[in-house]
XYZ file of C-alpha atoms in Angstrom:
248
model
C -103.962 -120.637 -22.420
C -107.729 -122.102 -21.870
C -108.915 -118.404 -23.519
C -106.535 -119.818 -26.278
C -107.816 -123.485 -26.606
C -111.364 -122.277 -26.366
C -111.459 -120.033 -29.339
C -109.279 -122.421 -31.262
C -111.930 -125.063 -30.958
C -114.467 -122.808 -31.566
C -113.085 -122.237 -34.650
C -112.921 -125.342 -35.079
C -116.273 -126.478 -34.413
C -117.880 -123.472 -36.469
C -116.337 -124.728 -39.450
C -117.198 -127.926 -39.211
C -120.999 -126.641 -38.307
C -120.787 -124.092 -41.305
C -120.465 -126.863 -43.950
C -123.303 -128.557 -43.103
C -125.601 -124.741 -42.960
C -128.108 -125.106 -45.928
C -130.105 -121.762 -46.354
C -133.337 -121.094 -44.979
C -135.571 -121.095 -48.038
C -139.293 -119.318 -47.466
C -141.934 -120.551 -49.145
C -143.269 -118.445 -51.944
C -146.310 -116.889 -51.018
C -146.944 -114.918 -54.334
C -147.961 -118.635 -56.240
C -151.061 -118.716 -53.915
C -154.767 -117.808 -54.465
C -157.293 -116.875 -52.173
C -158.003 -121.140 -52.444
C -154.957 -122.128 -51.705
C -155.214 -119.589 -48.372
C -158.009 -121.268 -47.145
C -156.348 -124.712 -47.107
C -153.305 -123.701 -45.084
C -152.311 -126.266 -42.068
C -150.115 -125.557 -39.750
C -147.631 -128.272 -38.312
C -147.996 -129.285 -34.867
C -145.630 -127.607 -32.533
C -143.761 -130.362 -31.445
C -142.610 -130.294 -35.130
C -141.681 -126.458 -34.750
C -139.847 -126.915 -31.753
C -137.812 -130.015 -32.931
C -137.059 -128.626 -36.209
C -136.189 -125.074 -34.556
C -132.828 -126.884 -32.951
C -131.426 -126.305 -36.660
C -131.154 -122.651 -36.822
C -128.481 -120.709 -36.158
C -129.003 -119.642 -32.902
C -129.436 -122.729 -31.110
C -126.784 -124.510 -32.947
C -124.683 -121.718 -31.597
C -125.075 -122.257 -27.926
C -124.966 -125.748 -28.551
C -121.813 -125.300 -30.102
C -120.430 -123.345 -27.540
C -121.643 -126.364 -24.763
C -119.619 -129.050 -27.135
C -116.316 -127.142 -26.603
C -116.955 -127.016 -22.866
C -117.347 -130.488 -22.617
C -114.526 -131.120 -24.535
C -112.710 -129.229 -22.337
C -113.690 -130.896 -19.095
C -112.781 -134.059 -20.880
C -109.196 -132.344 -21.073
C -109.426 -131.090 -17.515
C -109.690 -134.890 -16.118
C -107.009 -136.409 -17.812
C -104.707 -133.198 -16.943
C -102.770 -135.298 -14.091
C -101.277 -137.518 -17.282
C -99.485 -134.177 -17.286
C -97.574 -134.873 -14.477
C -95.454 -137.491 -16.221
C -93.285 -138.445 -19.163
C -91.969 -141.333 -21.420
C -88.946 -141.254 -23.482
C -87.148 -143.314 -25.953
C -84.631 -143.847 -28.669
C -83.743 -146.513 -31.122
C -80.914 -146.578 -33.066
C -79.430 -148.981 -35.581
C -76.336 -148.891 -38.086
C -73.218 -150.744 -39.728
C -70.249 -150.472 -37.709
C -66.631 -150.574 -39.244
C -63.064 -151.475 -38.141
C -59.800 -150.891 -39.842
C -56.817 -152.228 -38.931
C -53.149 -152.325 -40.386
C -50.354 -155.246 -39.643
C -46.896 -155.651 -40.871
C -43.629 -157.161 -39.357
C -40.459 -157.660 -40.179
C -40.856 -160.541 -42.064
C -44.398 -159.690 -43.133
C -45.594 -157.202 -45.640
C -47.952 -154.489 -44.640
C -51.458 -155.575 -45.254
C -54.771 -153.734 -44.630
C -57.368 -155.540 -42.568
C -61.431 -154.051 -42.363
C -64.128 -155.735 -40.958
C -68.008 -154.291 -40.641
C -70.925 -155.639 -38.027
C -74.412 -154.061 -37.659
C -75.648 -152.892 -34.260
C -78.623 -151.498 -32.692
C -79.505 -149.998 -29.187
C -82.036 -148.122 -27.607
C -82.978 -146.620 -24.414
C -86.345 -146.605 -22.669
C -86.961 -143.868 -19.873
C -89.574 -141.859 -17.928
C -90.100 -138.931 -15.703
C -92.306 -137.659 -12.836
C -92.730 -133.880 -12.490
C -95.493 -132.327 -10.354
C -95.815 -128.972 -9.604
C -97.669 -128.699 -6.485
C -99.942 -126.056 -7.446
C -101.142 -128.133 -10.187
C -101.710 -130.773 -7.915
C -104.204 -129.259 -5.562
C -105.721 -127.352 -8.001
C -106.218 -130.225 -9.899
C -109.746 -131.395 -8.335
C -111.032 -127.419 -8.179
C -110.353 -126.865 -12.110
C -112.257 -130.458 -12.936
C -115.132 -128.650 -10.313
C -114.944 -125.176 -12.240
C -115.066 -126.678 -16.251
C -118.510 -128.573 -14.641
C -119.630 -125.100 -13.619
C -118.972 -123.359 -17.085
C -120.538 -126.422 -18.999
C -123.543 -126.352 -16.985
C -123.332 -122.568 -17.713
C -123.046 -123.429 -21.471
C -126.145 -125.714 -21.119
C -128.149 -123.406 -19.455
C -127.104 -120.858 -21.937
C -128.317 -122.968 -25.275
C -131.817 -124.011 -23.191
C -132.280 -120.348 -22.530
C -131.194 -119.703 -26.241
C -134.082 -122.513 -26.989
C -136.943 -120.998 -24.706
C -136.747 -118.058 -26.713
C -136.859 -119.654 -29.817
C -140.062 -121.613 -29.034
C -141.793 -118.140 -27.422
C -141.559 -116.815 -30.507
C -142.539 -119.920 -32.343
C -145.670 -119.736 -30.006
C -146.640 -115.807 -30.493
C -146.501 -116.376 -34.890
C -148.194 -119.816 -34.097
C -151.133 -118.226 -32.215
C -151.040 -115.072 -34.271
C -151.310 -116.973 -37.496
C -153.976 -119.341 -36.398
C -155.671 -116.312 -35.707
C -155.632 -114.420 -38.705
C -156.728 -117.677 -40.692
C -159.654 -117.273 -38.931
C -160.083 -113.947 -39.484
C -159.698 -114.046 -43.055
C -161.926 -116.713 -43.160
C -164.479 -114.461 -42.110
C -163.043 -111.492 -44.456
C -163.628 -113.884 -47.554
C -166.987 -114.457 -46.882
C -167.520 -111.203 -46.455
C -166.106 -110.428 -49.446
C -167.779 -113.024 -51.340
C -171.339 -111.315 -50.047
C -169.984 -107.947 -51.202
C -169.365 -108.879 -54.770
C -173.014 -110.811 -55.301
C -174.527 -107.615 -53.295
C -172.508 -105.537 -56.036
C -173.346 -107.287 -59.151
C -177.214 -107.336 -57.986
C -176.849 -103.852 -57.457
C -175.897 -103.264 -61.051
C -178.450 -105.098 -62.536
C -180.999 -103.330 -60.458
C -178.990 -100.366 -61.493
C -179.319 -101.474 -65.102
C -182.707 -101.855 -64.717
C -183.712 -98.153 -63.581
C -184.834 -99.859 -59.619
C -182.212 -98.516 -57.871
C -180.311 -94.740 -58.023
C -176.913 -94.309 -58.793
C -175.914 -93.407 -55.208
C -177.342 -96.738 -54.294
C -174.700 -98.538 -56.546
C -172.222 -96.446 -55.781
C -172.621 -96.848 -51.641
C -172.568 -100.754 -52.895
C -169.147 -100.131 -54.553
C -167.744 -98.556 -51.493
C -169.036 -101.512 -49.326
C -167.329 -103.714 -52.209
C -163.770 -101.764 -51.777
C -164.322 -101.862 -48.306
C -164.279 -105.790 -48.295
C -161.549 -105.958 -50.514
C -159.433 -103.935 -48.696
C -160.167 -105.729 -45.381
C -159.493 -108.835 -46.370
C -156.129 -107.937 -48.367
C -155.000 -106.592 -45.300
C -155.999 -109.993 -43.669
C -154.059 -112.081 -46.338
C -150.722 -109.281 -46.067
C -150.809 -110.197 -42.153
C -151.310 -113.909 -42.216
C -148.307 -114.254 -45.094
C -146.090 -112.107 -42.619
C -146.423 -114.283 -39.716
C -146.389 -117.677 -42.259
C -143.080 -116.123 -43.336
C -141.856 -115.163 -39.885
C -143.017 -118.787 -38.509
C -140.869 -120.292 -41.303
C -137.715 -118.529 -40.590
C -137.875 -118.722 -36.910
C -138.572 -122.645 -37.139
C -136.706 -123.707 -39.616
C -140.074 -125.419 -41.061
C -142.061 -125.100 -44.287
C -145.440 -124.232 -43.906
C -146.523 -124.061 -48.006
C -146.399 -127.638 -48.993
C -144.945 -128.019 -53.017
């Protein structure tokens, strides 16, 4: 019967949860220039963490903690169990006929009508001894399970805010890095177009602008690779913490 109650309410509860879900938008990532990279903050992670108690996961366990609760609630006021209360009320016209005649009297019909009411209070004590003694134990084993349930959603949360941490410190990293990467990159386009006037000019040999092209490529590549990881963890930060990081 508690198996029963339980997944009732956590029906219950779900729906009511599900109506208030609004999906997890990303931010998108493709609107930015290199510019805009370079002027990425990240929130503190206070902000993460608070705003991470909205996704699904947490909510879950937190759900699942609510319907213990309730249950222990249940589990206290079971000994109201033990007795009953009953009652009736009832109200109505009542009607009497009657018919009289004697020998020197004709027949005659005679009805009369008055309204009554009643009603009838009762109660009742039943308790099954089992019930009884067990009473105190199940109050001492829903504790147990809702503590279980609130471990369950603070474990649930831990995890959450590890991972918040690892993207966190991985994307503060790559920033960094493709700070560095732009720069780079910036030298090895000036290097480049000196290299092609030179080029132009007749100072330099043609495998001297091309080695500068490769160095050029080389940049490039580096620091798209930079930008590729730094948007994954952005995107994977946002998701996991329920928290914009791109500002509109």
């Amino acid at each position: 019967m508690k198996q029963f109650i339980c997944f009732f309410s956590g029906l219950l509860l779900l729906f009511i949860s599900t109506t208030r879900v609004v999906a997890q938008e990303v931010s998108d990532y493709s609107q930015l220039n290199e510019e805009d990279y370079s002027k990425i903050i990240l929130p503190p992670l206070s902000v993460l963490f608070e705003n991470a108690k909205n996704s699904p996961i947490y909510e879950m366990a937190d759900v699942k903690a609510r319907i213990e609760r309730k249950l222990l609630q249940k589990e206290k006021w079971s000994f109201l169990g033990f007795f009953s209360l009953r009652g009736s009320y009832q109200y109505g016209m009542f009607g009497n006929e009657s018919t009289f005649t004697d020998v020197a009297v004709a027949p005659y019909l005679t009805y009369s009508t008055q309204a009554q009411n009643g009603y009838t209070v009762g109660a009742g004590l039943s308790i099954p001894l089992n019930d009884l003694f067990d009473l105190k134990g199940r109050v001492s084993r829903q504790k147990l399970t809702l503590r279980s349930a609130e471990l369950e959603r603070e474990m649930k949360y831990d995890e959450i805010k590890k991972s918040i941490i690892e993207m966190y410190t991985m994307a503060t990293s790559q920033m960094k890095v493709l700070q560095m990467r732009s720069e780079s990159l910036v030298l090895a386009n000036v290097q480049y177009e000196i290299s092609e006037k030179n080029f132009a000019n007749g100072t330099i040999e043609s495998t001297d602008l091309s080695t500068d092209k490769e160095r050029q490529s080389q940049a490039r590549e580096a620091y798209e690779n930079s930008k590729f990881e730094l948007t994954k963890s952005l995107m994977i930060l946002e998701v996991i913490s329920r928290t914009p990081i791109i500002r509109k």
